[in-house]
Short mmCIF file of C-alpha atoms in Angstrom, two decimals:
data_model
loop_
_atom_site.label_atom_id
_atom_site.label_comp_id
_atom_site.label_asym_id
_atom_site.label_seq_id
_atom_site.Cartn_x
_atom_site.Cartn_y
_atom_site.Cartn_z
CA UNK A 27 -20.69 83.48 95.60
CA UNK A 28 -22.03 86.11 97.52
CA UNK A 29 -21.75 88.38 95.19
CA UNK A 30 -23.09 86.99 92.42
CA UNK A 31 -26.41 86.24 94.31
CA UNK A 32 -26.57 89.97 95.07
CA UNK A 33 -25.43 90.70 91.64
CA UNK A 34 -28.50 88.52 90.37
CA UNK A 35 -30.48 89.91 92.84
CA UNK A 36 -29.81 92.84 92.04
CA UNK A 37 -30.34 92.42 88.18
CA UNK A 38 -33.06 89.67 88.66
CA UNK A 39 -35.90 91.75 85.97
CA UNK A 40 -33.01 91.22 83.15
CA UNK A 41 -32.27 87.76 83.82
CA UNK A 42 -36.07 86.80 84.41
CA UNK A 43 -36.46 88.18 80.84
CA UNK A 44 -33.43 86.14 79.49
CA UNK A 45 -34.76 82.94 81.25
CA UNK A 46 -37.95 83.21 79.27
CA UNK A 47 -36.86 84.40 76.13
CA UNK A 48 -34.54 81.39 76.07
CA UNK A 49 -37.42 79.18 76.71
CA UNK A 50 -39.68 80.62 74.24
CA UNK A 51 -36.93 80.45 71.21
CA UNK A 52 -35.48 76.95 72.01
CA UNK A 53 -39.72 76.00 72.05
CA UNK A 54 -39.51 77.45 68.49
CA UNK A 55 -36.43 76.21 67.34
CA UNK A 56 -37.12 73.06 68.52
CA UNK A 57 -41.10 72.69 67.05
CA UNK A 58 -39.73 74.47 63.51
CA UNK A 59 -37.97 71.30 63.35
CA UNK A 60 -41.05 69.74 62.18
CA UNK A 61 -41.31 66.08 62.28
CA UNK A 62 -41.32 66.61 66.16
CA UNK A 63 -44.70 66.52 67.07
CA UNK A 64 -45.92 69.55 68.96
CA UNK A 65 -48.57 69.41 71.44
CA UNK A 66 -49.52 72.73 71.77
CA UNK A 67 -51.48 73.86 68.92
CA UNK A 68 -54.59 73.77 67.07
CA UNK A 69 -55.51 70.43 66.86
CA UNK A 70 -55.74 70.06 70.30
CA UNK A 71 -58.67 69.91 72.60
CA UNK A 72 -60.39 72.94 73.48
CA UNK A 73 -59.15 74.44 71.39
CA UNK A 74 -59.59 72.33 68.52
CA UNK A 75 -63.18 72.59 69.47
CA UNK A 76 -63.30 76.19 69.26
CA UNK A 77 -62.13 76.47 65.66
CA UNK A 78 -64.21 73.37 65.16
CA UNK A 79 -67.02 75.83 66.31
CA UNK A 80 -65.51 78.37 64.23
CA UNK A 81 -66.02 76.38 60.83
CA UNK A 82 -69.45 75.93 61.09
CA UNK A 83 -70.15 79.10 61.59
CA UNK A 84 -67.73 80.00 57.92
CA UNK A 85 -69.16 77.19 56.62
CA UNK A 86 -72.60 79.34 56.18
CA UNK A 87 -70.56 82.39 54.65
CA UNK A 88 -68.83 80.23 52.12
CA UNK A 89 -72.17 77.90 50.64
CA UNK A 90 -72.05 79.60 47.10
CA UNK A 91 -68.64 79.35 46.24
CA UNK A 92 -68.71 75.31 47.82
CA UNK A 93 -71.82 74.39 46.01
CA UNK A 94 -69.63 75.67 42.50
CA UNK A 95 -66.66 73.69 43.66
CA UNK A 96 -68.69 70.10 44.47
CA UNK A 97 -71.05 70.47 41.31
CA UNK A 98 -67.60 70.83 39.56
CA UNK A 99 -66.37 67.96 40.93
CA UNK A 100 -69.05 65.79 40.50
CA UNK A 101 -68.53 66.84 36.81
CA UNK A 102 -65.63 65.58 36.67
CA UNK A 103 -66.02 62.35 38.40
CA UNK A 104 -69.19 61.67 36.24
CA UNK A 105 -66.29 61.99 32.96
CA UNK A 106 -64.72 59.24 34.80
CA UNK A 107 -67.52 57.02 35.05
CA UNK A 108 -67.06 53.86 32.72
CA UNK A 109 -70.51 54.66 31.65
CA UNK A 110 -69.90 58.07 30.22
CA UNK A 111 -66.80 56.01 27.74
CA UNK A 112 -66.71 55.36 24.68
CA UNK A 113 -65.01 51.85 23.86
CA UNK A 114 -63.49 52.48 20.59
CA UNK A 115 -62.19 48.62 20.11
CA UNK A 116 -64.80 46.68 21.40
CA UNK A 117 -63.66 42.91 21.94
CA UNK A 118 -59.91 43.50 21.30
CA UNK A 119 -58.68 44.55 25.19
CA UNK A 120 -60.30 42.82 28.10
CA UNK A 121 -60.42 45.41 31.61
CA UNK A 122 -61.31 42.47 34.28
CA UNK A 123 -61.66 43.41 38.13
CA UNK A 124 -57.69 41.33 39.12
CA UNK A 125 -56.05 43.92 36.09
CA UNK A 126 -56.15 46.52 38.93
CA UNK A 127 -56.02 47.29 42.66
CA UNK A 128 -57.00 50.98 44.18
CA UNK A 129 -53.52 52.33 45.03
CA UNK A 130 -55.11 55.68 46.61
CA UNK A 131 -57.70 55.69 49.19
CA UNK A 132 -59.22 59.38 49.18
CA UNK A 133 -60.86 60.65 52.78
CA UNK A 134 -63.22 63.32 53.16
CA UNK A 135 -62.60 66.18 55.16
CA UNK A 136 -63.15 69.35 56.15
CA UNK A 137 -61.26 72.65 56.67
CA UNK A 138 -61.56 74.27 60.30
CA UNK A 139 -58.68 76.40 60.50
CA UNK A 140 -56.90 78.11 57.43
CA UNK A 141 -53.64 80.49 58.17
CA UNK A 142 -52.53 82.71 55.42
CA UNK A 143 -50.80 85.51 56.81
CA UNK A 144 -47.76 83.97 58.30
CA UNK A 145 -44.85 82.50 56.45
CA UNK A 146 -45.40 79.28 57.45
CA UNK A 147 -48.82 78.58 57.23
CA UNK A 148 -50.82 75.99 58.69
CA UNK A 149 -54.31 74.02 57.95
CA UNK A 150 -56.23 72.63 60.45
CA UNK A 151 -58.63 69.18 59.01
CA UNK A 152 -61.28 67.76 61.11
CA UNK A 153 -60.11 64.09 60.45
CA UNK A 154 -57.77 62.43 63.25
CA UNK A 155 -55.96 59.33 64.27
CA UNK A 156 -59.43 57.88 64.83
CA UNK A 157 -60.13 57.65 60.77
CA UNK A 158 -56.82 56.19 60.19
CA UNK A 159 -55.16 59.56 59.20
CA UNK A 160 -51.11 59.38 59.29
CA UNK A 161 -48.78 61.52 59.28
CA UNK A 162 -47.05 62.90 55.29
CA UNK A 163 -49.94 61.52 53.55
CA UNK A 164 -51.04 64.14 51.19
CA UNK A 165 -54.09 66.49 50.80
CA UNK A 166 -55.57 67.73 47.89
CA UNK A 167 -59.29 69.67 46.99
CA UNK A 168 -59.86 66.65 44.51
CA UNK A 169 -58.69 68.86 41.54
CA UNK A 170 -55.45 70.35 42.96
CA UNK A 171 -52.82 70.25 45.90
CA UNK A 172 -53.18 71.59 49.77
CA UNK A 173 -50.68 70.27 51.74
CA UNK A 174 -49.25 67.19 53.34
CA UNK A 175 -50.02 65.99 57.02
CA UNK A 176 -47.95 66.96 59.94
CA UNK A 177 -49.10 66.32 63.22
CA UNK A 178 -52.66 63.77 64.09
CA UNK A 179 -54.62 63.87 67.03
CA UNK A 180 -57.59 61.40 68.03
CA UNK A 181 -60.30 63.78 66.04
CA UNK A 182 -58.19 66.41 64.12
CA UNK A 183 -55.10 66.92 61.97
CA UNK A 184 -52.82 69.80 61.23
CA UNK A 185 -51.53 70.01 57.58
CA UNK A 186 -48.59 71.81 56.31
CA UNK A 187 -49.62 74.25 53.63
CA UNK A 188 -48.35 74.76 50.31
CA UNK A 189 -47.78 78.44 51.51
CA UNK A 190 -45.23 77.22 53.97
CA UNK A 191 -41.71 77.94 53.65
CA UNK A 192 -40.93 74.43 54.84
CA UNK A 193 -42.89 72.88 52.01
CA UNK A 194 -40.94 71.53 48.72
CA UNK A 195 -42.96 69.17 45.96
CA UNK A 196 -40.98 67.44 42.78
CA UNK A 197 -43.69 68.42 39.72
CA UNK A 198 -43.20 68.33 36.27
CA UNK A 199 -44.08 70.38 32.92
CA UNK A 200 -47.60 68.37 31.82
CA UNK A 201 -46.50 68.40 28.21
CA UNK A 202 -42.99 67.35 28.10
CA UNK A 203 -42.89 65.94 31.69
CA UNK A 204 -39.47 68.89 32.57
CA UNK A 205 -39.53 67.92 36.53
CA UNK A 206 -38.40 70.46 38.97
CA UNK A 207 -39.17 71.77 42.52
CA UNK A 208 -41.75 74.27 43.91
CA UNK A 209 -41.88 76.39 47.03
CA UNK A 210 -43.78 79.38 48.80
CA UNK A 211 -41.47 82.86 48.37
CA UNK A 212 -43.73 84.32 51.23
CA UNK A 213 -45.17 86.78 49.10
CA UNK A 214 -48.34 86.42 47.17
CA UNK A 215 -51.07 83.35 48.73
CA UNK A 216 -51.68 82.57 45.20
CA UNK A 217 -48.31 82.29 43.35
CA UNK A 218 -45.31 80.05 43.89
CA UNK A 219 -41.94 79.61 42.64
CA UNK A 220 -40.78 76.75 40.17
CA UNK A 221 -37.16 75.94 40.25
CA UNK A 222 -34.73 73.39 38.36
CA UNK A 223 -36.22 73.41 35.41
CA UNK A 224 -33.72 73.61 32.76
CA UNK A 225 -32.90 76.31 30.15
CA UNK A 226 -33.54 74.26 26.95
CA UNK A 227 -36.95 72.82 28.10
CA UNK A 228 -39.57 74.78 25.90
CA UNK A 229 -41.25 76.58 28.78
CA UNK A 230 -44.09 78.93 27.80
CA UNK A 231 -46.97 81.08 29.83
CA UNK A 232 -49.74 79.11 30.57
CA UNK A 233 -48.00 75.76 30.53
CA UNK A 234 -49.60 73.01 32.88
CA UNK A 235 -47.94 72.56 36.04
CA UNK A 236 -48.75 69.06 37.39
CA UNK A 237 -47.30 66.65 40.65
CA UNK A 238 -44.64 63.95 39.86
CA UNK A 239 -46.01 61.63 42.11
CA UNK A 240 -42.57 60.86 43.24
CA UNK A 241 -43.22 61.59 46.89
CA UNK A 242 -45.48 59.13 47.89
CA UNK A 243 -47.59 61.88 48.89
CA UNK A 244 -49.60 62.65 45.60
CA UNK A 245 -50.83 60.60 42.52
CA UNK A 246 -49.12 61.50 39.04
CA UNK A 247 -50.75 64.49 37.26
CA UNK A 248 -52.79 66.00 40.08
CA UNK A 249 -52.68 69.82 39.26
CA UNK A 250 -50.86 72.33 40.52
CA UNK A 251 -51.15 75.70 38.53
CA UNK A 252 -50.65 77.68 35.74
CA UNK A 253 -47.30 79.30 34.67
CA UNK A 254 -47.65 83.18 34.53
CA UNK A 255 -43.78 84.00 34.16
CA UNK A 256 -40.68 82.96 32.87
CA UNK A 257 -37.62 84.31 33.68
CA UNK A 258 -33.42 83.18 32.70
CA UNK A 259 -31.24 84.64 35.19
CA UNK A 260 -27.78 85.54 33.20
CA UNK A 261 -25.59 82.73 33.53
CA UNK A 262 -27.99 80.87 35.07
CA UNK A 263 -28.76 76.82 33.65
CA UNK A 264 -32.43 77.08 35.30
CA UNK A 265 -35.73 78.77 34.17
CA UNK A 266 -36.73 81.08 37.31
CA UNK A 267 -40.48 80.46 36.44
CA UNK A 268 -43.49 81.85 38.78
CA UNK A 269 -46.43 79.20 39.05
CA UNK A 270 -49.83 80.23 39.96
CA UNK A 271 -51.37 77.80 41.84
CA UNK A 272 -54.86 76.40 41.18
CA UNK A 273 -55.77 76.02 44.74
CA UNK A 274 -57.55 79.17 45.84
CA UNK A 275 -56.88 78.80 49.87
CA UNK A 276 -59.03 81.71 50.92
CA UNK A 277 -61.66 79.94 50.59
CA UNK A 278 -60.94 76.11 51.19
CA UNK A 279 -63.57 73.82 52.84
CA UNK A 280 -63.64 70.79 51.28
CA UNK A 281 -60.58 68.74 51.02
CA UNK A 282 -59.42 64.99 50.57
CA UNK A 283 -56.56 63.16 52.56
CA UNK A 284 -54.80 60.81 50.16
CA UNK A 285 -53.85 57.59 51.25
CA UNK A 286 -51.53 55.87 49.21
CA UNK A 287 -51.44 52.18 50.02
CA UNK A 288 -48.19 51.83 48.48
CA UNK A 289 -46.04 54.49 50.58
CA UNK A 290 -44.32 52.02 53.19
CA UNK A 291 -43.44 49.80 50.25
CA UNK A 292 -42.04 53.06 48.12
CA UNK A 293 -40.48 54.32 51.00
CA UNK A 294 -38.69 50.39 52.28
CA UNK A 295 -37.26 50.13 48.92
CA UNK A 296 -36.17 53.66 48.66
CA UNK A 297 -33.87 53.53 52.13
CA UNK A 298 -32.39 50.88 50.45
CA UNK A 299 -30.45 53.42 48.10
CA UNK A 300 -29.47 55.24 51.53
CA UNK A 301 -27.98 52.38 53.05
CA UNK A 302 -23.97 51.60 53.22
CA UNK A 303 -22.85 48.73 51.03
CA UNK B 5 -57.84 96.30 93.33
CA UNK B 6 -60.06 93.26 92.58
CA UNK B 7 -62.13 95.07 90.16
CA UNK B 8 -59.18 96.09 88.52
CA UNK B 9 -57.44 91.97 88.40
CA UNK B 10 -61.03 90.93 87.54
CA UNK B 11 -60.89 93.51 83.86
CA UNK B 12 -57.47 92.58 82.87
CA UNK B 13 -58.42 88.51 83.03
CA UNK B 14 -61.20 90.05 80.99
CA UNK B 15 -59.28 91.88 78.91
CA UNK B 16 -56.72 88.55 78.34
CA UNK B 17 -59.93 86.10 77.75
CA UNK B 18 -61.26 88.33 75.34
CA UNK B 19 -58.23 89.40 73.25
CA UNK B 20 -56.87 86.19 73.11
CA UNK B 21 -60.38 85.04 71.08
CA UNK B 22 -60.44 87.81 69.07
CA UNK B 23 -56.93 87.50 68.13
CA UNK B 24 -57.59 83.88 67.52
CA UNK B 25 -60.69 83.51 66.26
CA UNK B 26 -61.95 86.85 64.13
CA UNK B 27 -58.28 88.97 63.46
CA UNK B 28 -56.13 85.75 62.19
CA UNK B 29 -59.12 85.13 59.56
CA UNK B 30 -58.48 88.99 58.56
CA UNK B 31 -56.47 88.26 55.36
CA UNK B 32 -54.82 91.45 53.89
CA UNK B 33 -51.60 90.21 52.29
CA UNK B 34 -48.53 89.53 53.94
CA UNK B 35 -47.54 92.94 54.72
CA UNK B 36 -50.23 93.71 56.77
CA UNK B 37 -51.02 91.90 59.93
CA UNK B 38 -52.34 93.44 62.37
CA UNK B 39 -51.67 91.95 66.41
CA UNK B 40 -54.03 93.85 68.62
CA UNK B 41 -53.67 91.07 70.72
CA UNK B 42 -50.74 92.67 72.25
CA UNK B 43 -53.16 95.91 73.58
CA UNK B 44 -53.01 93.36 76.78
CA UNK B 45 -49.48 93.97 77.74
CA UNK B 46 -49.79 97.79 77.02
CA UNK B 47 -52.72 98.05 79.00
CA UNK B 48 -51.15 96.22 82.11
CA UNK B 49 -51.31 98.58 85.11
CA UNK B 50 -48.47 100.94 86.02
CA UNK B 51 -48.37 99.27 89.30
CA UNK B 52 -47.84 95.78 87.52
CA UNK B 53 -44.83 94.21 89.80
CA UNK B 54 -41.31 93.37 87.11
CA UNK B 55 -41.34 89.98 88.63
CA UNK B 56 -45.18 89.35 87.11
CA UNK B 57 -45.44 90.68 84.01
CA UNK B 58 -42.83 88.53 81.99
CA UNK B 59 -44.21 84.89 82.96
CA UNK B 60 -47.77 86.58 82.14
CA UNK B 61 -46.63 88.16 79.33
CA UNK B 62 -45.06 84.57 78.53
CA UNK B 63 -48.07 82.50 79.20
CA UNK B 64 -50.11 85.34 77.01
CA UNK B 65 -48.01 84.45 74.09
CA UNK B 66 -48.34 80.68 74.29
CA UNK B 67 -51.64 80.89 74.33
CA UNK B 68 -51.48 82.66 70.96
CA UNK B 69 -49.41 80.79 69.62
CA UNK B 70 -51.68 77.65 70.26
CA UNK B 71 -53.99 79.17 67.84
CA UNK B 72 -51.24 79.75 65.09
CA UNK B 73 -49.28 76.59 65.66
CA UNK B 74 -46.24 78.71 66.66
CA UNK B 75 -44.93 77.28 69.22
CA UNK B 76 -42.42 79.87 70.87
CA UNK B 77 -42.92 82.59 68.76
CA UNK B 78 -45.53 85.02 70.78
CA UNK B 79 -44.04 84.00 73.70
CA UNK B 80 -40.93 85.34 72.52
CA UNK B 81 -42.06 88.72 71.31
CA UNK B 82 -44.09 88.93 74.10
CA UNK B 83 -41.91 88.68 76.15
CA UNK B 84 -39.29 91.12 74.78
CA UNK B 85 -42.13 93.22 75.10
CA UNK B 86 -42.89 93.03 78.46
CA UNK B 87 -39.69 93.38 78.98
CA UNK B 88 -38.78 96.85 77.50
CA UNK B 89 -41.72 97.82 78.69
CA UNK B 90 -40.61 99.56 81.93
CA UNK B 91 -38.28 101.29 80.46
CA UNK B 92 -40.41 102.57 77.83
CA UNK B 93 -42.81 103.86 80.69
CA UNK B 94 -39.67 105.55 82.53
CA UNK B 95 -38.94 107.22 79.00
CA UNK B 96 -42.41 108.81 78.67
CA UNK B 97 -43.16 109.69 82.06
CA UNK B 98 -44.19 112.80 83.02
CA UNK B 99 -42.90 115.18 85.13
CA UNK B 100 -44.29 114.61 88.21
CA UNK B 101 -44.48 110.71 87.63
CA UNK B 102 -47.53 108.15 87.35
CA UNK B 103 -50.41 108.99 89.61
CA UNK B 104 -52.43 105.94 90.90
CA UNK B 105 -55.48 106.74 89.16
CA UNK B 106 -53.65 106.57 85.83
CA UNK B 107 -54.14 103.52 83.45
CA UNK B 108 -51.98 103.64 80.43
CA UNK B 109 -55.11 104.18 77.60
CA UNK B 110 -55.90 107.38 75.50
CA UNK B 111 -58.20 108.35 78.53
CA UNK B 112 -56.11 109.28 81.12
CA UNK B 113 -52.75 109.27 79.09
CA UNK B 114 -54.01 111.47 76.19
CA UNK B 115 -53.31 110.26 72.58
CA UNK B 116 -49.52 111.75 71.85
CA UNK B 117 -48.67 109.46 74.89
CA UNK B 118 -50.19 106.30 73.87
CA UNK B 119 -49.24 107.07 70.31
CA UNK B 120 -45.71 107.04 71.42
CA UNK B 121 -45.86 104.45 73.75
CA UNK B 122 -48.11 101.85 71.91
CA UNK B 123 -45.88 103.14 68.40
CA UNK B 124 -42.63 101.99 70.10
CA UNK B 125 -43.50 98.84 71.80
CA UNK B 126 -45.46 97.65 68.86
CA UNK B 127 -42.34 98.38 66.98
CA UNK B 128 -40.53 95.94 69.04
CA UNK B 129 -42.82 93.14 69.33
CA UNK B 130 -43.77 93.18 65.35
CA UNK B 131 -39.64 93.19 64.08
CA UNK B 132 -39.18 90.64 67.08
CA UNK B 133 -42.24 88.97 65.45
CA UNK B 134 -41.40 88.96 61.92
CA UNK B 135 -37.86 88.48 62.06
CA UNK B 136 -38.18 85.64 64.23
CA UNK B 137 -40.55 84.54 61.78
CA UNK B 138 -38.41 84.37 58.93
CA UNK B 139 -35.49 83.34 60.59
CA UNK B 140 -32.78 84.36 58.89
CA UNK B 141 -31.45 88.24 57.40
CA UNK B 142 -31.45 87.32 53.81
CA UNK B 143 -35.08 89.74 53.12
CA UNK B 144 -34.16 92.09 56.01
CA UNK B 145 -35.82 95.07 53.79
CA UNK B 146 -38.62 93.01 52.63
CA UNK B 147 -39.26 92.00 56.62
CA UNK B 148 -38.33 95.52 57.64
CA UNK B 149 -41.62 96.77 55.40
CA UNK B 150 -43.55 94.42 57.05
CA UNK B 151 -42.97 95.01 59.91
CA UNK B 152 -43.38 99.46 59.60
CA UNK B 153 -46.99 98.32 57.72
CA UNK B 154 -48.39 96.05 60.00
CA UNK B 155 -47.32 98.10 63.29
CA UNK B 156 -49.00 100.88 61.32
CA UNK B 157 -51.83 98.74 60.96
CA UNK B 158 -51.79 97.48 64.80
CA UNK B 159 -51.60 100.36 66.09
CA UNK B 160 -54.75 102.29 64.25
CA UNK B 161 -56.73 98.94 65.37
CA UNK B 162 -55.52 99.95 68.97
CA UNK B 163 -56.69 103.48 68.69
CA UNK B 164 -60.05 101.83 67.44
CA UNK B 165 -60.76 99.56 70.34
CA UNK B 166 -59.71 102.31 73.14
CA UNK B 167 -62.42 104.37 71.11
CA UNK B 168 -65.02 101.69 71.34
CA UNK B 169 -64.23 100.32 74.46
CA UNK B 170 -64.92 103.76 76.15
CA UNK B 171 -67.22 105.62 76.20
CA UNK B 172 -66.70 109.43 75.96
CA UNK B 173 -68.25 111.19 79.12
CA UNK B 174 -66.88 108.08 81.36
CA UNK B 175 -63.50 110.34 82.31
#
């Protein structure tokens, strides 16, 4: 006993540095896990605050290119507008107010912290617990997809990126609805890679890459990108196809946080499946 | 002794929001990212006690990692950092060993030292970094890249703010 105090003692730099160390990768290990909610990071107070601060000030740098990206929006919400359609056979279908209920709620909000150099990168929204924001729901810049939600504070939320190599989304092919998986390789911030799709499905360059809205995270046919390569593996089944994304995230400001009203009643009937007989 | 405490809070305070606020917004690709951040540990005294400098070191990276929502993973290179620090500074001492007066910067060091010393330990903190990052060996070149071009990268920003932070006839 004695001499392993002195032997400690003796060697007490080295094991001061293994104590640590052990703290600081169990910390990671156990926040990478990500459903865990973490407490230290940027959505909390003062320092929340100071990227809050942060925005407004890159707010001012980035006015041009968010002036082009609401004035295209409002374009296309204005094609939306029942006004702005043409009925083609008047008196024959009937659109009355019970025929449909809003299944997606859309929330304003602003981006005031952006990663992009890490391999898992992180958003920061200034929308919290306070306007109802909950965890997974989906974000999207009204014309293409962010990120889902990961951790909500009273005033802010952090979002998982689509450049995060912990972030998968089910899409499909827009023209002959081909579904497969995309994910971040880590490399470029403006390309990802689209998986599962297979060999026979007519796959071209420029193809539409659009969201399944199987994860109760995203409407149907939100857009995702462009398809800039294909490649077949040998003795592969699957297309190795490189996607590049619509969502230009070095310079993201405005965004929406998608509510879907139907999630818990998706998600009930889905455990079902999961559940022993 | 106070004035000299007193500069390396302000040296932590600063570097910290620099780090946090101006250098993460710095977007040059994933190969190059630069953590002048860690100019802090380097630029400890000589005198800095063993038992100190790892929970400082420690609470240094935390507080980074608040900004980048990475819980654990500063802290971790920083303290490997800390660290192999001493030894590092045994390694490159000179012959008649560390005088008082001497702070480990370009100034009293001259720049082979600190290149050395500041090339090595940013070395080790960046693979740390990055490979911690990744977590797993299946890119180890790929990492191993990004790591040589952002310590590159870290250390010319280093250079930079010793250069700036001095001025020339102060020696």
């Amino acid at each position: 006993m004695k001499n392993l105090r002195i032997f400690i003692l003796k060697n007490y730099f080295f094991f001061l540095f293994l104590v640590f160390e052990l703290v600081s990768v169990s910390l990671l290990v156990s926040t990478n896990n990500f459903h865990n909610s973490t407490f230290i990071n940027s959505s909390s107070g003062i320092i929340g605050s100071l990227m809050d601060k942060k925005a407004q000030l890159m707010e001012y740098l980035h006015l041009d290119e968010i002036n082009d990206e609401l004035l295209q929006e409002n374009a296309n919400l204005k094609m939306l507008l029942k006004d702005s359609k043409y009925v083609i056979k008047k008196g024959k279908i009937v659109f009355t107010d019970s025929n449909s209920v809003v299944q997606y709620i859309y929330l304003p909000a602003h981006v005031i912290n952006n990663t992009l150099s890490q391999q898992n990168n992180f958003l920061t929204l200034n929308r919290g617990s306070l306007d109802g924001v909950k965890k997974d729901w989906g974000v999207t810049t009204g014309n293409s997809i962010v990120g889902f939600v990961k951790d909500v504070s009273p005033h802010y939320c952090t979002v998982v990126s689509v450049l995060n190599r912990n972030f998968v989304l089910s899409v499909k092919l827009k023209k002959t609805n081909d579904h497969g998986l995309i994910r971040w390789d880590g490399e470029a911030i403006s390309e990802v890679v689209l998986t599962g799709i297979t060999v026979d499905a007519p796959v071209e360059e420029g193809d539409t890459i659009v969201t399944r809205g199987s994860s109760a995270r995203f409407p149907e046919n939100i857009l995702v990108g462009l398809v800039t390569k294909v490649e077949q593996k040998p003795g592969s089944m699957h297309h190795h196809i490189t996607v590049e994304l619509a969502t230009k995230f070095n310079s993201l400001y405005n965004v929406y946080i998608i509510n879907n009203t139907f999630r818990e009643e998706q998600k009930a009937l889905e455990a079902k499946l999961e559940e022993p007989k | 002794m106070i004035a000299l405490v007193a500069k390396n809070i302000l040296r932590f305070v600063f570097l910290i929001l620099f780090q946090g606020l101006i250098l993460n917004e710095l977007n040059l690709g994933t190969w190059f990212v630069p953590y002048l951040y860690l100019l802090f540990i380097l630029s400890l005294p000589f005198e800095t006690p063993n038992w100190l400098i790892i929970p400082l070191s420690f609470g240094y990276g935390v507080c980074m990692d608040a900004f980048s929502n990475t819980l654990g993973l500063h802290a971790a290179a920083c303290v490997l950092t800390a660290y192999t620090r001493p030894r590092i500074l045994r390694l490159l001492a000179p012959r008649e060993g560390y005088e008082f007066t001497m702070q480990p910067d370009i100034q009293s060091m001259g720049f082979t030292w600190f290149l050395y010393y500041a090339g090595i330990l940013t070395l080790i903190h960046h693979a740390c970094f990055f490979y911690l990052e990744v977590f797993h060996l299946s890119e180890f070149f790929n990492t191993l890249m990004r790591v040589i071009c952002s310590s590159a990268l870290t250390v010319l920003f280093m250079i930079i703010a010793q250069f700036v932070a001095y001025r020339p006839g102060q020696r």
